[in-house]
Coordinates of C-alpha atoms in Angstrom, one line a residue:
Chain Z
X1 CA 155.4 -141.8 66.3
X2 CA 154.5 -142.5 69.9
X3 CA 156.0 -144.6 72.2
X4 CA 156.7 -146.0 75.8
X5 CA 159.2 -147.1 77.6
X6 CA 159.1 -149.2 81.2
X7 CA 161.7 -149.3 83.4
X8 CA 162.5 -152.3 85.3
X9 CA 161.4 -155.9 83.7
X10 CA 161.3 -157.3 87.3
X11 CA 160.3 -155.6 90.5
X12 CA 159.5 -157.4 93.9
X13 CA 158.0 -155.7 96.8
X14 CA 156.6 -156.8 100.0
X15 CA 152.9 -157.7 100.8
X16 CA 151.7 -154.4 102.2
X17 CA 154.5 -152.1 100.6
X18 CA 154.3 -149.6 98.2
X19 CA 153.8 -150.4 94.7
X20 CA 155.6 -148.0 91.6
X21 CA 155.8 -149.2 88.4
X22 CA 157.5 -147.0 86.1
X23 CA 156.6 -145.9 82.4
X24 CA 158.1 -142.8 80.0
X25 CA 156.4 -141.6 77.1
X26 CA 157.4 -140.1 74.0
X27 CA 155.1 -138.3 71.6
X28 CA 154.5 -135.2 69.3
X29 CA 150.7 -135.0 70.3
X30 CA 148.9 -135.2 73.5
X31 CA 149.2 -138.9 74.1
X32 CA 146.3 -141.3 74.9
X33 CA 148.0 -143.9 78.0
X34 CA 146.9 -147.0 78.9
X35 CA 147.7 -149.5 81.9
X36 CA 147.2 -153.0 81.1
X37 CA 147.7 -155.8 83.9
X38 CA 147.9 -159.6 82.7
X39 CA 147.5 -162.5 84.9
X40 CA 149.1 -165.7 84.4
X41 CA 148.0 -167.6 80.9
X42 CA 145.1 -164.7 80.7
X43 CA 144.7 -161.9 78.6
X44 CA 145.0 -158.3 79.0
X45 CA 142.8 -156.4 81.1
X46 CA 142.5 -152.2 81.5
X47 CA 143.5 -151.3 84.9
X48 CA 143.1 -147.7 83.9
X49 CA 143.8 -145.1 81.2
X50 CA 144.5 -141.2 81.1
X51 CA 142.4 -139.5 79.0
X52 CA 143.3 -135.6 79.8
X53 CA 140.6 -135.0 81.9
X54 CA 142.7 -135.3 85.4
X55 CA 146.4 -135.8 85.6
X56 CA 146.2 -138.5 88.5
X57 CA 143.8 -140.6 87.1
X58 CA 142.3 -144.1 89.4
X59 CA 141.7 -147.7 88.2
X60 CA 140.7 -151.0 89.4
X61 CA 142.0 -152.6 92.4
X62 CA 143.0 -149.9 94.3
X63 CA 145.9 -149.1 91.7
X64 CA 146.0 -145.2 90.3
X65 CA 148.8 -143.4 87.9
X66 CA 149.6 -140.2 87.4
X67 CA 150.2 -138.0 83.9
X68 CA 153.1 -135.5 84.4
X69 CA 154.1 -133.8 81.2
X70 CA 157.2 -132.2 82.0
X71 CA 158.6 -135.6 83.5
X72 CA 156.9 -137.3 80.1
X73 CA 155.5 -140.3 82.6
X74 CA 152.9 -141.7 83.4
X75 CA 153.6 -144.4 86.7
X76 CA 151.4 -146.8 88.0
X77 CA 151.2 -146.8 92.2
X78 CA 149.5 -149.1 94.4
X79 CA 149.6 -147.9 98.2
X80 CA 149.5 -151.6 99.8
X81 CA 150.5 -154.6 97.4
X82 CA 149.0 -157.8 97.8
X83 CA 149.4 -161.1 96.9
X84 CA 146.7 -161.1 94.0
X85 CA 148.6 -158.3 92.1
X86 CA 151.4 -160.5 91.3
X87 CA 151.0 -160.7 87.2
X88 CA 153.1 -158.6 84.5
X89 CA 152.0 -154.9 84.0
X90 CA 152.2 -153.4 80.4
X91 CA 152.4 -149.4 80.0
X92 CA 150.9 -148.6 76.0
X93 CA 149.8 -145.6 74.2
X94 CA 147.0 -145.2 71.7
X95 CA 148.3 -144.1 67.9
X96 CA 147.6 -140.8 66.8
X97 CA 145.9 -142.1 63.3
X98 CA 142.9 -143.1 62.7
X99 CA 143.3 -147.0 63.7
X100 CA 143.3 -146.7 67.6
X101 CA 146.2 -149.4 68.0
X102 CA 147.9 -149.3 70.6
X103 CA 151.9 -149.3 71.4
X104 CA 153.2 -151.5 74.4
X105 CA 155.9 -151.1 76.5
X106 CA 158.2 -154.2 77.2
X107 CA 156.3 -155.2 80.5
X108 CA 157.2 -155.3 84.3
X109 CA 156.7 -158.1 86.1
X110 CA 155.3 -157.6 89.9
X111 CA 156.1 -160.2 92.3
X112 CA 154.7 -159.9 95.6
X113 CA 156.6 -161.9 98.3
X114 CA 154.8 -162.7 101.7
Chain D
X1 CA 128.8 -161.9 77.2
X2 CA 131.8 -163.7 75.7
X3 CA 133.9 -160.6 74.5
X4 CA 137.2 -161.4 72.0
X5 CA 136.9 -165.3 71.9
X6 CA 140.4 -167.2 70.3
X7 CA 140.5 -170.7 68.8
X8 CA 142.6 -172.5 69.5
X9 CA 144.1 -171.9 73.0
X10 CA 146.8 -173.9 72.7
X11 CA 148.6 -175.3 68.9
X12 CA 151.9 -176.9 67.7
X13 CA 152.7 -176.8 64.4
X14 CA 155.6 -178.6 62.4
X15 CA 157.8 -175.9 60.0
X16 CA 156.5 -175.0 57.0
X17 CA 152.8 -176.3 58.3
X18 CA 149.9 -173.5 57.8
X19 CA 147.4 -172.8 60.0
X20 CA 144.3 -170.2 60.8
X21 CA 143.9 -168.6 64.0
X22 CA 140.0 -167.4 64.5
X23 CA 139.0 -164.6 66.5
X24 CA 135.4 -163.9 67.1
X25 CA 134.0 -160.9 69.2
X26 CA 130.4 -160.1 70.1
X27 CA 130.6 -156.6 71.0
X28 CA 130.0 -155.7 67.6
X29 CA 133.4 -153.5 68.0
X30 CA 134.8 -151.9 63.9
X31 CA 138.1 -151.9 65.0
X32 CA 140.1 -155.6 65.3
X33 CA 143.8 -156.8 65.7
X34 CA 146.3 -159.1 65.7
X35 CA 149.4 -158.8 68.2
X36 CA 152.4 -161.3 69.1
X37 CA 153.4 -161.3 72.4
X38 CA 156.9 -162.5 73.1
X39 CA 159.4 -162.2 76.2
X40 CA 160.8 -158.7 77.2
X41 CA 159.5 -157.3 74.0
X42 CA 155.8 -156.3 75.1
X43 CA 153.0 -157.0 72.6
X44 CA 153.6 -155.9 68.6
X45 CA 151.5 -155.7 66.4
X46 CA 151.1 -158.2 63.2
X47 CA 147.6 -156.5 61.3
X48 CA 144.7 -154.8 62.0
X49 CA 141.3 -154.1 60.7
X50 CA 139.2 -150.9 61.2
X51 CA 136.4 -152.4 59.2
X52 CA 135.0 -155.5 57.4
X53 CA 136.4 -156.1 54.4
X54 CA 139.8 -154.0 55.3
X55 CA 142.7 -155.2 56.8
X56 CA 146.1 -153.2 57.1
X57 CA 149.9 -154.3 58.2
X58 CA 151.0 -153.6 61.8
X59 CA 154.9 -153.6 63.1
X60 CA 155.5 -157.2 62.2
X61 CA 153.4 -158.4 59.3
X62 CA 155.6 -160.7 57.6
X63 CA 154.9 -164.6 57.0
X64 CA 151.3 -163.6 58.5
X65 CA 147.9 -163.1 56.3
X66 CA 144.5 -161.5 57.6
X67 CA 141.2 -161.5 56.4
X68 CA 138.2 -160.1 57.9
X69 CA 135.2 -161.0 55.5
X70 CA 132.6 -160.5 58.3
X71 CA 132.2 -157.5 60.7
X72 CA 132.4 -159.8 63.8
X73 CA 135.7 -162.1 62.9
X74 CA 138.8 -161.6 62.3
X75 CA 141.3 -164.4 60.8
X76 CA 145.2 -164.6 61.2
X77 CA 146.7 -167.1 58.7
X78 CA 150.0 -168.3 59.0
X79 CA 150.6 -170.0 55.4
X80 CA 154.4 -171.9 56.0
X81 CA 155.1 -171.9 59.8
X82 CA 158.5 -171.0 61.1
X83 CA 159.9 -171.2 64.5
X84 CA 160.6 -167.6 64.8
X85 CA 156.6 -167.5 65.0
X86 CA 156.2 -169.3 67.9
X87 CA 154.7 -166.9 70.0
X88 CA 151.4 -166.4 72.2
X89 CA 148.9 -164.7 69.7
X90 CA 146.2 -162.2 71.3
X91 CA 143.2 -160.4 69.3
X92 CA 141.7 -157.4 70.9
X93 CA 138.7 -155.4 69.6
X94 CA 138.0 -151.7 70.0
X95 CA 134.6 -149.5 69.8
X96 CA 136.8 -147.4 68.1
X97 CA 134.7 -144.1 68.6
X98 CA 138.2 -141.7 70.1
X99 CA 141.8 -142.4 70.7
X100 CA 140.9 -143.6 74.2
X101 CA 138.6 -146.0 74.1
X102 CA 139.6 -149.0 75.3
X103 CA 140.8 -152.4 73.8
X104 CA 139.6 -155.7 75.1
X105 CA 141.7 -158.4 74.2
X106 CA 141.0 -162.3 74.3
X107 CA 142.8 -165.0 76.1
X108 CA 145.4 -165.7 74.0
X109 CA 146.7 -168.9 71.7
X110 CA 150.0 -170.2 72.2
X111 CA 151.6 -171.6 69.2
X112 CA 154.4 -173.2 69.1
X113 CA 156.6 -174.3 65.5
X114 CA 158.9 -177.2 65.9

């Protein structure tokens, strides 16, 4: 069975610093990743997902990850936080059979202080 | 283009009430689910569908009833509320076409049992 795991439920950087959110996977098969971002009393939205065809791969809003097998992870970066990305950040994988769901980490939660 | 809709947004329940929790998506997605979302524990998943007419248990299907009678909606029923279910509920949909296509999720219903 796959599975994730995020490191950190709490991380606070400064506006402008680097952002690193941190996510470890574990799987038998070539895992299918996923970065979700929720704002505040939304849902979840894809920042961007890895789907084997480039190890760093880039999503929304300036924020990219990138796949490393022999390190099993798969961290989310941001070069300049902002304000705006203050909202929890999930890490998930896609299951292996045929029903597509997907496996979530336990969440980090980005503030950004001014 | 409304996506994964939820109704209600917002619900408390007495114990042992029962409610139904209707999610509608227009995107005429196969795949539907069902997740609880609760503090430091990510999302989980309660049931899924890959189809109309077929429903299936998730990671935490207990006290919790699906039914998916047209292609478009998918229905959580809680028959005798409990306060270990209060929780924020989201539905997602997926195109379900390969492992890594992605899920879009709606806004969420939080439900509390008193």
């Amino acid at each position: 069975a796959q599975s994730v795991t995020q490191l950190g439920s709490h991380v606070s950087v400064s506006e402008g610093a680097l952002v690193l959110l941190r996510c470890n996977y574990s799987s038998s098969v070539p895992p299918y990743l996923f970065w979700y971002v929720q704002y505040p009393n939304q849902g979840l939205q894809l920042l961007l997902k890895y789907t084997s065809a480039a190890t760093l791969v880039k999503g929304i809003n300036g924020f990219e990850a990138e796949f490393k097998k022999s390190e099993t992870s798969f961290h989310l970066t941001k070069p300049s936080a902002h304000m705006s990305d203050a909202a929890e950040y999930f890490c998930a994988v896609s299951a292996s059979g045929s029903a597509r769901q997907l496996t979530f980490g336990s969440g980090t939660q980005l503030t950004v202080l001014p | 283009n409304a996506g994964v809709t939820q109704t209600p947004k917002f619900r408390v329940l007495k114990t042992g009430q029962s409610m139904t929790l209707l999610c509608a998506q227009d995107m005429n997605h196969e795949y539907m689910y069902w997740y609880r979302q609760d503090p430091g524990m990510g999302l989980r998943l309660i049931h899924y569908s890959v189809g109309e007419g077929t429903t299936a248990k998730g990671e935490v299907p207990d006290g919790y009833n699906v039914s998916r009678l047209k292609k478009q909606n998918f229905l959580l029923g809680l028959e005798s509320a409990a306060p270990s279910q209060t929780s924020v509920y989201f539905c997602a949909s997926n195109k379900g076409q390969w492992r890594n296509t992605e899920a879009f999720f709606g806004q969420g219903t939080r439900l509390t049992v008193v």
